[in-house]
């Protein structure tokens, strides 16, 4: 069935790095823009980044620009988020989702990233 | 970009209708018909309920409808049911993406 499965979350110290992955199945991954969206504990949704279907275009929220890098491997049906220089305020559940803002049709279950010393 | 403005909470009784507003600016909500709405139950991933302002994905009840006037988009839920109790988020796309702060719907 159609699904997205995130992995790679965990506990990391401030200033550290983490790489999130998102495995897609059940749909033609290479046809879709893909995005990362996060939700801090008890807070609302915050868009992080999106990438075009061919990786030719990326966009980032100001809060992560210069620290996070989105990428994808269409041969592996996978989406990635490289997170560097992590801060306490990056603590959140990170969701991958299909689309780029006009409508996020498919969501993963999320992976928790905790930035703490 | 600043977050879109939603009421923190709304409530209604079973069978009633409620409307959740989502106010942006002429640079996002007002410029494009690219507002989407999401339902999120506790501990679950969000679910797309409305896209492109007023379109419903297959499988979403026709009790959910979306509209827009100027810089404000709205989600209306008619015939409220207990399972509609959830958090609702609006989202606007205008090159970058911005979400509303979320609205907690309580079914009394």
Short mmCIF file of N, CA and C in Angstrom, two decimals, chain B residues 29-91:
data_model
loop_
_atom_site.label_atom_id
_atom_site.label_comp_id
_atom_site.label_asym_id
_atom_site.label_seq_id
_atom_site.Cartn_x
_atom_site.Cartn_y
_atom_site.Cartn_z
N UNK B 29 -2.35 33.60 1.20
CA UNK B 29 -3.75 33.16 1.02
C UNK B 29 -4.46 33.96 -0.06
N UNK B 30 -4.24 35.26 -0.06
CA UNK B 30 -4.95 36.13 -0.97
C UNK B 30 -4.52 36.03 -2.42
N UNK B 31 -3.30 35.54 -2.64
CA UNK B 31 -2.75 35.55 -4.00
C UNK B 31 -2.97 34.26 -4.76
N UNK B 32 -3.06 33.17 -4.06
CA UNK B 32 -3.12 31.86 -4.70
C UNK B 32 -4.27 31.04 -4.14
N UNK B 33 -4.82 30.19 -4.96
CA UNK B 33 -5.87 29.28 -4.48
C UNK B 33 -5.22 27.95 -4.10
N UNK B 34 -4.22 28.05 -3.22
CA UNK B 34 -3.42 26.88 -2.84
C UNK B 34 -3.44 26.68 -1.33
N UNK B 35 -4.63 26.83 -0.75
CA UNK B 35 -4.79 26.57 0.68
C UNK B 35 -5.23 25.13 0.88
N UNK B 36 -4.61 24.46 1.81
CA UNK B 36 -5.00 23.10 2.17
C UNK B 36 -5.29 23.05 3.66
N UNK B 37 -6.05 22.02 4.05
CA UNK B 37 -6.45 21.84 5.44
C UNK B 37 -6.14 20.41 5.88
N UNK B 38 -5.69 20.28 7.14
CA UNK B 38 -5.28 18.99 7.68
C UNK B 38 -5.97 18.74 9.01
N UNK B 39 -6.33 17.49 9.22
CA UNK B 39 -6.90 17.03 10.49
C UNK B 39 -5.83 16.18 11.18
N UNK B 40 -5.63 16.42 12.46
CA UNK B 40 -4.66 15.62 13.21
C UNK B 40 -5.25 15.18 14.54
N UNK B 41 -5.36 13.87 14.69
CA UNK B 41 -5.76 13.31 15.98
C UNK B 41 -4.52 13.12 16.84
N UNK B 42 -4.68 13.11 18.18
CA UNK B 42 -3.51 13.01 19.07
C UNK B 42 -2.64 11.81 18.76
N UNK B 43 -1.35 12.07 18.64
CA UNK B 43 -0.39 11.00 18.40
C UNK B 43 -0.37 10.46 16.98
N UNK B 44 -1.13 11.07 16.10
CA UNK B 44 -1.22 10.59 14.71
C UNK B 44 -0.63 11.61 13.75
N UNK B 45 -0.32 11.14 12.53
CA UNK B 45 0.12 12.06 11.49
C UNK B 45 -1.07 12.85 10.96
N UNK B 46 -0.83 14.05 10.46
CA UNK B 46 -1.92 14.83 9.85
C UNK B 46 -2.50 14.09 8.64
N UNK B 47 -3.75 14.47 8.32
CA UNK B 47 -4.46 13.90 7.17
C UNK B 47 -5.00 15.05 6.33
N UNK B 48 -4.79 14.97 5.03
CA UNK B 48 -5.29 16.00 4.11
C UNK B 48 -6.81 15.93 4.01
N UNK B 49 -7.47 17.06 4.27
CA UNK B 49 -8.93 17.11 4.21
C UNK B 49 -9.43 17.96 3.04
N UNK B 50 -8.71 19.04 2.73
CA UNK B 50 -9.07 19.95 1.64
C UNK B 50 -7.78 20.40 0.95
N UNK B 51 -7.79 20.46 -0.38
CA UNK B 51 -6.65 21.00 -1.10
C UNK B 51 -7.14 22.00 -2.15
N UNK B 52 -6.24 22.84 -2.59
CA UNK B 52 -6.55 23.90 -3.56
C UNK B 52 -7.82 24.65 -3.15
N UNK B 53 -7.90 24.95 -1.90
CA UNK B 53 -8.95 25.80 -1.38
C UNK B 53 -10.27 25.12 -1.06
N UNK B 54 -10.74 24.28 -2.00
CA UNK B 54 -12.09 23.74 -1.82
C UNK B 54 -12.27 22.31 -2.31
N UNK B 55 -11.19 21.68 -2.73
CA UNK B 55 -11.32 20.33 -3.28
C UNK B 55 -11.11 19.29 -2.19
N UNK B 56 -11.90 18.22 -2.25
CA UNK B 56 -11.82 17.14 -1.26
C UNK B 56 -11.15 15.92 -1.87
N UNK B 57 -10.14 15.37 -1.18
CA UNK B 57 -9.56 14.10 -1.67
C UNK B 57 -10.61 13.00 -1.59
N UNK B 58 -10.42 12.00 -2.42
CA UNK B 58 -11.29 10.83 -2.38
C UNK B 58 -11.25 10.22 -0.98
N UNK B 59 -12.42 9.92 -0.47
CA UNK B 59 -12.51 9.29 0.83
C UNK B 59 -12.79 10.25 1.98
N UNK B 60 -12.64 11.54 1.73
CA UNK B 60 -12.96 12.53 2.76
C UNK B 60 -14.44 12.86 2.69
N UNK B 61 -15.08 12.87 3.83
CA UNK B 61 -16.53 13.09 3.89
C UNK B 61 -16.91 14.44 3.29
N UNK B 62 -18.07 14.48 2.61
CA UNK B 62 -18.55 15.74 2.05
C UNK B 62 -19.09 16.67 3.12
N UNK B 63 -18.97 16.27 4.38
CA UNK B 63 -19.31 17.19 5.48
C UNK B 63 -18.22 18.27 5.65
N UNK B 64 -17.07 18.02 5.02
CA UNK B 64 -15.96 18.97 5.09
C UNK B 64 -15.93 19.80 3.80
N UNK B 65 -15.88 21.12 3.96
CA UNK B 65 -15.82 21.98 2.78
C UNK B 65 -14.89 23.16 3.05
N UNK B 66 -14.29 23.67 1.98
CA UNK B 66 -13.37 24.79 2.10
C UNK B 66 -13.78 25.94 1.20
N UNK B 67 -13.43 27.15 1.62
CA UNK B 67 -13.73 28.34 0.83
C UNK B 67 -12.69 29.41 1.13
N UNK B 68 -12.77 30.51 0.37
CA UNK B 68 -11.85 31.61 0.58
C UNK B 68 -12.52 32.92 0.22
N UNK B 69 -12.21 33.95 1.00
CA UNK B 69 -12.66 35.30 0.70
C UNK B 69 -11.52 36.24 1.03
N UNK B 70 -10.98 36.89 0.03
CA UNK B 70 -9.85 37.77 0.26
C UNK B 70 -8.65 37.04 0.82
N UNK B 71 -8.17 37.50 1.95
CA UNK B 71 -7.00 36.89 2.58
C UNK B 71 -7.35 35.85 3.63
N UNK B 72 -8.61 35.47 3.71
CA UNK B 72 -9.06 34.51 4.71
C UNK B 72 -9.67 33.28 4.06
N UNK B 73 -9.13 32.12 4.44
CA UNK B 73 -9.69 30.84 4.02
C UNK B 73 -10.49 30.27 5.18
N UNK B 74 -11.43 29.40 4.86
CA UNK B 74 -12.27 28.81 5.90
C UNK B 74 -12.51 27.33 5.65
N UNK B 75 -12.59 26.60 6.73
CA UNK B 75 -12.96 25.18 6.71
C UNK B 75 -14.28 25.06 7.47
N UNK B 76 -15.28 24.50 6.83
CA UNK B 76 -16.57 24.28 7.47
C UNK B 76 -16.81 22.79 7.61
N UNK B 77 -17.21 22.38 8.80
CA UNK B 77 -17.58 20.99 9.05
C UNK B 77 -19.05 21.00 9.44
N UNK B 78 -19.85 20.32 8.66
CA UNK B 78 -21.28 20.24 8.94
C UNK B 78 -21.61 18.89 9.56
N UNK B 79 -22.74 18.83 10.26
CA UNK B 79 -23.16 17.59 10.88
C UNK B 79 -22.08 17.01 11.78
N UNK B 80 -21.58 17.84 12.71
CA UNK B 80 -20.46 17.44 13.57
C UNK B 80 -20.66 16.05 14.16
N UNK B 81 -19.57 15.28 14.18
CA UNK B 81 -19.57 13.96 14.79
C UNK B 81 -18.44 13.90 15.80
N UNK B 82 -18.57 12.97 16.72
CA UNK B 82 -17.57 12.85 17.79
C UNK B 82 -16.16 12.66 17.23
N UNK B 83 -16.05 11.90 16.14
CA UNK B 83 -14.73 11.61 15.58
C UNK B 83 -14.09 12.81 14.88
N UNK B 84 -14.85 13.90 14.75
CA UNK B 84 -14.27 15.11 14.15
C UNK B 84 -13.40 15.86 15.16
N UNK B 85 -13.51 15.49 16.44
CA UNK B 85 -12.72 16.16 17.46
C UNK B 85 -11.23 15.89 17.20
N UNK B 86 -10.50 16.98 16.94
CA UNK B 86 -9.10 16.87 16.51
C UNK B 86 -8.54 18.28 16.40
N UNK B 87 -7.25 18.35 16.07
CA UNK B 87 -6.62 19.62 15.71
C UNK B 87 -6.69 19.79 14.19
N UNK B 88 -6.92 21.03 13.77
CA UNK B 88 -7.02 21.33 12.34
C UNK B 88 -6.02 22.43 11.99
N UNK B 89 -5.31 22.22 10.89
CA UNK B 89 -4.29 23.17 10.44
C UNK B 89 -4.57 23.59 9.01
N UNK B 90 -4.43 24.89 8.75
CA UNK B 90 -4.46 25.35 7.37
C UNK B 90 -3.01 25.53 6.90
N UNK B 91 -2.86 25.57 5.58
CA UNK B 91 -1.54 25.68 4.98
C UNK B 91 -1.68 26.45 3.68
#
